[in-house]
Amino acid sequence: MKIFNYIIFFLRGHELKATFLLFSTLLYGLVEMLSVALIFPVINFSLIGLGVGGGDDGSKSMVLNFYKQISVYVSMPEIIVSSIILMLTAIITYLAYLSLTWFQLKFVSNLVLESKKNIFKKLILLEYSYFVSTKNADIFHVLFKATESLTSFSDSFIKAFTELIKLFFYVSLMLYISIYVTIILVFIGAVYWLISKTIITKVINPTSKLIRENEKDQLHTISEFINNIREIKVYLQTRQWLDRYSKEALQYAVNFRKNQLGASVLSAFPAMIMGLAVGVSGLLVHNANIGVEAASIFAIVFIAGQRVNGSISMFLSFITAINNHTPNIKSMHKLLTIEAEKRKIKKGVKYIEWNSMTLKNVDFSYESGCRVLKDINLVIKKNTTCAIVGESGSGKSTLISLILKFYSTTSGDIHIGDTPLNKIRSIDFWSKVGVVSQNSAIINGTVRENIVFGRSFSDVAVDVSIQQARISNFINSLDNGLDTIIQEKGSNLSGGQKQRIMIARAIIGNPDILILDEVTSALDQENENKINDLIGRLSGKKTIIIITHKHHMTKYADHVYRLNGGRLSKILHHESDFKE
């Protein structure tokens, strides 16, 4: 039932198209059944033309009489009439197949496209904590592998339903032609259903789940390997990483083999069943008083049986594919049903003028229960520079995340002026904030694209930010200036160049608040001095919050605080205060 729940979930908004697809599939199944049924009069009249006769019971004479009447009306032999009708039906069946296939492809591609957009929209709305607690490989898996699975899942479900419709019409045809043969088929089919259910439950479903986990493990390993390639090579760990990946790839291969073997057992079994069934039909016909009509009936039973065999095989292969992709569909459904931010970014009061930012008795604990910030009290006056120093793990970045509204306080309040920060519309607040972090958020694109970061700014604004960030000489030295392509992760830039591009990005919007979070942690003394000079030029013009563990980065700070063990205390500017 869960599979149908997933189908209903993803079909929301597509009910009308799904209904039309259902009707089209029924119509196609009927046309294909007719293409088989209309072979009966062709064979019958062919045998009569060859002089084969005797023993007709007349049970299908109504169909033959209908053809004879048409033959008289158009003055053509019955064999020609029946052949022309069969050929026209074959052409109609082919065109119906192409039309149905085109509509199925369009329906599935649109469904997957909308699902991808919905996933990305959901990622935008999710709390920052989701990205902290979730592996990148898991997110990538949902965005790429799972959405790819949705394509196969939807396509397989539609085609399985199509084969089911065809089976219904083929069995109806066989019931009309021979009840005894159909009863035999139904009995054998029931036995086969029990076998297939056991294989799907015991083999296919469990291995499908394991395959998904193996894929995620391999993605995670590759991601970690690429991100840490320098350290891995320096510490001579390439062999260990190869062994780790090989082990995960082996687990994937073993589970994949089991999964496909179970699928092969299901897909090959119907051919043997239909061979036995048609053989039994031949024995029954042999014992009867065979005539023209009986020979035609046997031929149609044989052809319909082969079609049933094909439909059963296809149906089961699609069911196997559906089960294989269900774990990925489940991961998509899980992400799309996560409760989004309660603090909607477009809801709340508008950003207002303010004179101070106040943190009063602020505590923060993660979901694990770890208390990171303890009774923080801090007042930051507008257009002053505040430096917060502390060792790694002291809670500095968590404090910045609270100020940026990425987390909510466990207790205590943060106010902008007299307004609680959590009441201010996020989009208004973020438009007044510029952030430069330790890890430069370089995107694939030009220097200009990295500065404007998708926002709309004039060339004059870009030039001003470049001047303020002191990167004019660097940009002018590039062959294509602002239009120079930055390679992935800024690999063709130095650390100082990347950080000053990030500063230009932060100040181009003329923010009220500028947050510098360990921006010099990986820079040399020369680049540190350049950024420190920038802080000096901006001091008194903007509210600057500096997060650092280096005492000389507090040179232009109006107030300096130490964060240690989650507690904040004010310190002086003397170097000895930092060493205590």
PDB file of N, CA and C in Angstrom, residues 455-515:
ATOM      1  N   ARG A 455      22.407  38.661  -7.593  1.00  0.00           N
ATOM      2  CA  ARG A 455      21.619  39.868  -7.331  1.00  0.00           C
ATOM      3  C   ARG A 455      21.803  40.869  -8.473  1.00  0.00           C
ATOM      4  N   SER A 456      20.966  41.909  -8.489  1.00  0.00           N
ATOM      5  CA  SER A 456      21.018  42.924  -9.544  1.00  0.00           C
ATOM      6  C   SER A 456      21.750  44.164  -9.026  1.00  0.00           C
ATOM      7  N   PHE A 457      22.943  44.390  -9.549  1.00  0.00           N
ATOM      8  CA  PHE A 457      23.717  45.580  -9.195  1.00  0.00           C
ATOM      9  C   PHE A 457      24.282  46.204 -10.463  1.00  0.00           C
ATOM     10  N   SER A 458      24.392  47.508 -10.449  1.00  0.00           N
ATOM     11  CA  SER A 458      24.937  48.230 -11.601  1.00  0.00           C
ATOM     12  C   SER A 458      26.453  48.047 -11.668  1.00  0.00           C
ATOM     13  N   ASP A 459      27.005  48.357 -12.833  1.00  0.00           N
ATOM     14  CA  ASP A 459      28.459  48.287 -13.000  1.00  0.00           C
ATOM     15  C   ASP A 459      29.158  49.243 -12.040  1.00  0.00           C
ATOM     16  N   VAL A 460      28.508  50.381 -11.759  1.00  0.00           N
ATOM     17  CA  VAL A 460      29.087  51.351 -10.825  1.00  0.00           C
ATOM     18  C   VAL A 460      29.190  50.738  -9.430  1.00  0.00           C
ATOM     19  N   ALA A 461      28.143  50.049  -8.995  1.00  0.00           N
ATOM     20  CA  ALA A 461      28.154  49.410  -7.676  1.00  0.00           C
ATOM     21  C   ALA A 461      29.227  48.338  -7.595  1.00  0.00           C
ATOM     22  N   VAL A 462      29.405  47.581  -8.692  1.00  0.00           N
ATOM     23  CA  VAL A 462      30.450  46.556  -8.730  1.00  0.00           C
ATOM     24  C   VAL A 462      31.820  47.204  -8.606  1.00  0.00           C
ATOM     25  N   ASP A 463      32.035  48.292  -9.339  1.00  0.00           N
ATOM     26  CA  ASP A 463      33.335  48.977  -9.300  1.00  0.00           C
ATOM     27  C   ASP A 463      33.624  49.543  -7.914  1.00  0.00           C
ATOM     28  N   VAL A 464      32.602  50.093  -7.253  1.00  0.00           N
ATOM     29  CA  VAL A 464      32.785  50.648  -5.908  1.00  0.00           C
ATOM     30  C   VAL A 464      33.180  49.547  -4.926  1.00  0.00           C
ATOM     31  N   SER A 465      32.504  48.400  -5.003  1.00  0.00           N
ATOM     32  CA  SER A 465      32.827  47.299  -4.083  1.00  0.00           C
ATOM     33  C   SER A 465      34.237  46.780  -4.334  1.00  0.00           C
ATOM     34  N   ILE A 466      34.659  46.783  -5.585  1.00  0.00           N
ATOM     35  CA  ILE A 466      36.011  46.341  -5.921  1.00  0.00           C
ATOM     36  C   ILE A 466      37.042  47.294  -5.329  1.00  0.00           C
ATOM     37  N   GLN A 467      36.765  48.583  -5.432  1.00  0.00           N
ATOM     38  CA  GLN A 467      37.673  49.586  -4.870  1.00  0.00           C
ATOM     39  C   GLN A 467      37.761  49.444  -3.356  1.00  0.00           C
ATOM     40  N   GLN A 468      36.618  49.258  -2.710  1.00  0.00           N
ATOM     41  CA  GLN A 468      36.608  49.146  -1.254  1.00  0.00           C
ATOM     42  C   GLN A 468      37.322  47.888  -0.779  1.00  0.00           C
ATOM     43  N   ALA A 469      37.193  46.810  -1.540  1.00  0.00           N
ATOM     44  CA  ALA A 469      37.833  45.549  -1.166  1.00  0.00           C
ATOM     45  C   ALA A 469      39.295  45.485  -1.584  1.00  0.00           C
ATOM     46  N   ARG A 470      39.762  46.533  -2.266  1.00  0.00           N
ATOM     47  CA  ARG A 470      41.160  46.632  -2.701  1.00  0.00           C
ATOM     48  C   ARG A 470      41.583  45.446  -3.592  1.00  0.00           C
ATOM     49  N   ILE A 471      40.767  45.161  -4.582  1.00  0.00           N
ATOM     50  CA  ILE A 471      41.138  44.078  -5.515  1.00  0.00           C
ATOM     51  C   ILE A 471      41.170  44.590  -6.960  1.00  0.00           C
ATOM     52  N   SER A 472      41.206  45.903  -7.131  1.00  0.00           N
ATOM     53  CA  SER A 472      41.225  46.465  -8.492  1.00  0.00           C
ATOM     54  C   SER A 472      42.444  46.003  -9.267  1.00  0.00           C
ATOM     55  N   ASN A 473      43.622  46.076  -8.638  1.00  0.00           N
ATOM     56  CA  ASN A 473      44.858  45.690  -9.341  1.00  0.00           C
ATOM     57  C   ASN A 473      44.821  44.221  -9.742  1.00  0.00           C
ATOM     58  N   PHE A 474      44.307  43.394  -8.826  1.00  0.00           N
ATOM     59  CA  PHE A 474      44.222  41.961  -9.129  1.00  0.00           C
ATOM     60  C   PHE A 474      43.295  41.708 -10.321  1.00  0.00           C
ATOM     61  N   ILE A 475      42.128  42.326 -10.332  1.00  0.00           N
ATOM     62  CA  ILE A 475      41.164  42.109 -11.417  1.00  0.00           C
ATOM     63  C   ILE A 475      41.699  42.665 -12.738  1.00  0.00           C
ATOM     64  N   ASN A 476      42.360  43.815 -12.678  1.00  0.00           N
ATOM     65  CA  ASN A 476      42.923  44.396 -13.900  1.00  0.00           C
ATOM     66  C   ASN A 476      44.034  43.536 -14.485  1.00  0.00           C
ATOM     67  N   SER A 477      44.674  42.724 -13.641  1.00  0.00           N
ATOM     68  CA  SER A 477      45.758  41.856 -14.133  1.00  0.00           C
ATOM     69  C   SER A 477      45.237  40.616 -14.848  1.00  0.00           C
ATOM     70  N   LEU A 478      43.955  40.345 -14.697  1.00  0.00           N
ATOM     71  CA  LEU A 478      43.367  39.172 -15.357  1.00  0.00           C
ATOM     72  C   LEU A 478      43.120  39.460 -16.829  1.00  0.00           C
ATOM     73  N   ASP A 479      43.239  38.448 -17.669  1.00  0.00           N
ATOM     74  CA  ASP A 479      43.083  38.622 -19.122  1.00  0.00           C
ATOM     75  C   ASP A 479      41.711  39.174 -19.471  1.00  0.00           C
ATOM     76  N   ASN A 480      40.681  38.664 -18.809  1.00  0.00           N
ATOM     77  CA  ASN A 480      39.312  39.089 -19.115  1.00  0.00           C
ATOM     78  C   ASN A 480      38.676  39.908 -17.995  1.00  0.00           C
ATOM     79  N   GLY A 481      39.497  40.394 -17.063  1.00  0.00           N
ATOM     80  CA  GLY A 481      38.993  41.253 -16.011  1.00  0.00           C
ATOM     81  C   GLY A 481      37.861  40.605 -15.232  1.00  0.00           C
ATOM     82  N   LEU A 482      36.764  41.325 -15.064  1.00  0.00           N
ATOM     83  CA  LEU A 482      35.611  40.823 -14.318  1.00  0.00           C
ATOM     84  C   LEU A 482      34.957  39.619 -14.974  1.00  0.00           C
ATOM     85  N   ASP A 483      35.214  39.429 -16.273  1.00  0.00           N
ATOM     86  CA  ASP A 483      34.601  38.318 -17.003  1.00  0.00           C
ATOM     87  C   ASP A 483      35.483  37.071 -17.005  1.00  0.00           C
ATOM     88  N   THR A 484      36.546  37.087 -16.221  1.00  0.00           N
ATOM     89  CA  THR A 484      37.418  35.915 -16.109  1.00  0.00           C
ATOM     90  C   THR A 484      36.682  34.791 -15.375  1.00  0.00           C
ATOM     91  N   ILE A 485      36.764  33.587 -15.912  1.00  0.00           N
ATOM     92  CA  ILE A 485      36.101  32.429 -15.303  1.00  0.00           C
ATOM     93  C   ILE A 485      36.921  31.940 -14.108  1.00  0.00           C
ATOM     94  N   ILE A 486      36.237  31.789 -12.972  1.00  0.00           N
ATOM     95  CA  ILE A 486      36.874  31.214 -11.789  1.00  0.00           C
ATOM     96  C   ILE A 486      36.646  29.704 -11.810  1.00  0.00           C
ATOM     97  N   GLN A 487      37.707  28.965 -11.649  1.00  0.00           N
ATOM     98  CA  GLN A 487      37.594  27.509 -11.701  1.00  0.00           C
ATOM     99  C   GLN A 487      36.908  26.982 -10.445  1.00  0.00           C
ATOM    100  N   GLU A 488      36.578  25.692 -10.485  1.00  0.00           N
ATOM    101  CA  GLU A 488      35.823  25.087  -9.386  1.00  0.00           C
ATOM    102  C   GLU A 488      36.524  25.301  -8.054  1.00  0.00           C
ATOM    103  N   LYS A 489      35.744  25.782  -7.061  1.00  0.00           N
ATOM    104  CA  LYS A 489      36.220  26.080  -5.711  1.00  0.00           C
ATOM    105  C   LYS A 489      37.317  27.142  -5.702  1.00  0.00           C
ATOM    106  N   GLY A 490      37.449  27.914  -6.790  1.00  0.00           N
ATOM    107  CA  GLY A 490      38.441  28.979  -6.843  1.00  0.00           C
ATOM    108  C   GLY A 490      39.861  28.474  -6.877  1.00  0.00           C
ATOM    109  N   SER A 491      40.070  27.333  -7.552  1.00  0.00           N
ATOM    110  CA  SER A 491      41.403  26.714  -7.561  1.00  0.00           C
ATOM    111  C   SER A 491      42.447  27.561  -8.277  1.00  0.00           C
ATOM    112  N   ASN A 492      42.023  28.529  -9.112  1.00  0.00           N
ATOM    113  CA  ASN A 492      42.982  29.406  -9.798  1.00  0.00           C
ATOM    114  C   ASN A 492      43.156  30.736  -9.077  1.00  0.00           C
ATOM    115  N   LEU A 493      42.708  30.804  -7.809  1.00  0.00           N
ATOM    116  CA  LEU A 493      42.859  32.011  -6.994  1.00  0.00           C
ATOM    117  C   LEU A 493      43.609  31.679  -5.705  1.00  0.00           C
ATOM    118  N   SER A 494      44.279  32.685  -5.151  1.00  0.00           N
ATOM    119  CA  SER A 494      44.911  32.508  -3.847  1.00  0.00           C
ATOM    120  C   SER A 494      43.870  32.686  -2.749  1.00  0.00           C
ATOM    121  N   GLY A 495      44.241  32.299  -1.533  1.00  0.00           N
ATOM    122  CA  GLY A 495      43.308  32.445  -0.423  1.00  0.00           C
ATOM    123  C   GLY A 495      42.926  33.895  -0.191  1.00  0.00           C
ATOM    124  N   GLY A 496      43.887  34.798  -0.272  1.00  0.00           N
ATOM    125  CA  GLY A 496      43.609  36.221  -0.082  1.00  0.00           C
ATOM    126  C   GLY A 496      42.711  36.785  -1.163  1.00  0.00           C
ATOM    127  N   GLN A 497      42.935  36.373  -2.403  1.00  0.00           N
ATOM    128  CA  GLN A 497      42.092  36.842  -3.514  1.00  0.00           C
ATOM    129  C   GLN A 497      40.650  36.379  -3.334  1.00  0.00           C
ATOM    130  N   LYS A 498      40.477  35.121  -2.937  1.00  0.00           N
ATOM    131  CA  LYS A 498      39.120  34.609  -2.719  1.00  0.00           C
ATOM    132  C   LYS A 498      38.417  35.374  -1.599  1.00  0.00           C
ATOM    133  N   GLN A 499      39.128  35.624  -0.491  1.00  0.00           N
ATOM    134  CA  GLN A 499      38.497  36.302   0.633  1.00  0.00           C
ATOM    135  C   GLN A 499      38.119  37.737   0.289  1.00  0.00           C
ATOM    136  N   ARG A 500      38.945  38.422  -0.495  1.00  0.00           N
ATOM    137  CA  ARG A 500      38.618  39.811  -0.842  1.00  0.00           C
ATOM    138  C   ARG A 500      37.482  39.881  -1.870  1.00  0.00           C
ATOM    139  N   ILE A 501      37.348  38.849  -2.715  1.00  0.00           N
ATOM    140  CA  ILE A 501      36.156  38.771  -3.581  1.00  0.00           C
ATOM    141  C   ILE A 501      34.917  38.585  -2.711  1.00  0.00           C
ATOM    142  N   MET A 502      35.046  37.767  -1.659  1.00  0.00           N
ATOM    143  CA  MET A 502      33.918  37.563  -0.745  1.00  0.00           C
ATOM    144  C   MET A 502      33.574  38.859  -0.007  1.00  0.00           C
ATOM    145  N   ILE A 503      34.581  39.653   0.313  1.00  0.00           N
ATOM    146  CA  ILE A 503      34.331  40.935   0.975  1.00  0.00           C
ATOM    147  C   ILE A 503      33.620  41.885   0.018  1.00  0.00           C
ATOM    148  N   ALA A 504      34.050  41.915  -1.252  1.00  0.00           N
ATOM    149  CA  ALA A 504      33.372  42.748  -2.252  1.00  0.00           C
ATOM    150  C   ALA A 504      31.918  42.313  -2.384  1.00  0.00           C
ATOM    151  N   ARG A 505      31.663  41.001  -2.343  1.00  0.00           N
ATOM    152  CA  ARG A 505      30.292  40.491  -2.400  1.00  0.00           C
ATOM    153  C   ARG A 505      29.495  40.968  -1.191  1.00  0.00           C
ATOM    154  N   ALA A 506      30.135  40.965  -0.011  1.00  0.00           N
ATOM    155  CA  ALA A 506      29.428  41.316   1.215  1.00  0.00           C
ATOM    156  C   ALA A 506      29.072  42.793   1.282  1.00  0.00           C
ATOM    157  N   ILE A 507      29.949  43.661   0.767  1.00  0.00           N
ATOM    158  CA  ILE A 507      29.727  45.103   0.940  1.00  0.00           C
ATOM    159  C   ILE A 507      29.039  45.754  -0.251  1.00  0.00           C
ATOM    160  N   ILE A 508      28.874  45.034  -1.362  1.00  0.00           N
ATOM    161  CA  ILE A 508      28.263  45.644  -2.549  1.00  0.00           C
ATOM    162  C   ILE A 508      26.821  46.065  -2.281  1.00  0.00           C
ATOM    163  N   GLY A 509      26.145  45.372  -1.377  1.00  0.00           N
ATOM    164  CA  GLY A 509      24.758  45.714  -1.061  1.00  0.00           C
ATOM    165  C   GLY A 509      24.620  46.781   0.006  1.00  0.00           C
ATOM    166  N   ASN A 510      25.767  47.386   0.399  1.00  0.00           N
ATOM    167  CA  ASN A 510      25.768  48.425   1.434  1.00  0.00           C
ATOM    168  C   ASN A 510      25.031  47.964   2.690  1.00  0.00           C
ATOM    169  N   PRO A 511      25.476  46.884   3.325  1.00  0.00           N
ATOM    170  CA  PRO A 511      24.760  46.339   4.479  1.00  0.00           C
ATOM    171  C   PRO A 511      24.946  47.199   5.736  1.00  0.00           C
ATOM    172  N   ASP A 512      23.981  47.120   6.632  1.00  0.00           N
ATOM    173  CA  ASP A 512      24.121  47.759   7.944  1.00  0.00           C
ATOM    174  C   ASP A 512      25.086  46.980   8.824  1.00  0.00           C
ATOM    175  N   ILE A 513      25.025  45.652   8.696  1.00  0.00           N
ATOM    176  CA  ILE A 513      25.823  44.769   9.554  1.00  0.00           C
ATOM    177  C   ILE A 513      26.766  43.950   8.672  1.00  0.00           C
ATOM    178  N   LEU A 514      28.058  43.954   9.027  1.00  0.00           N
ATOM    179  CA  LEU A 514      29.060  43.166   8.306  1.00  0.00           C
ATOM    180  C   LEU A 514      29.661  42.166   9.286  1.00  0.00           C
ATOM    181  N   ILE A 515      29.521  40.886   8.976  1.00  0.00           N
ATOM    182  CA  ILE A 515      30.032  39.820   9.838  1.00  0.00           C
ATOM    183  C   ILE A 515      31.235  39.167   9.167  1.00  0.00           C
TER     184      ILE A 515
END
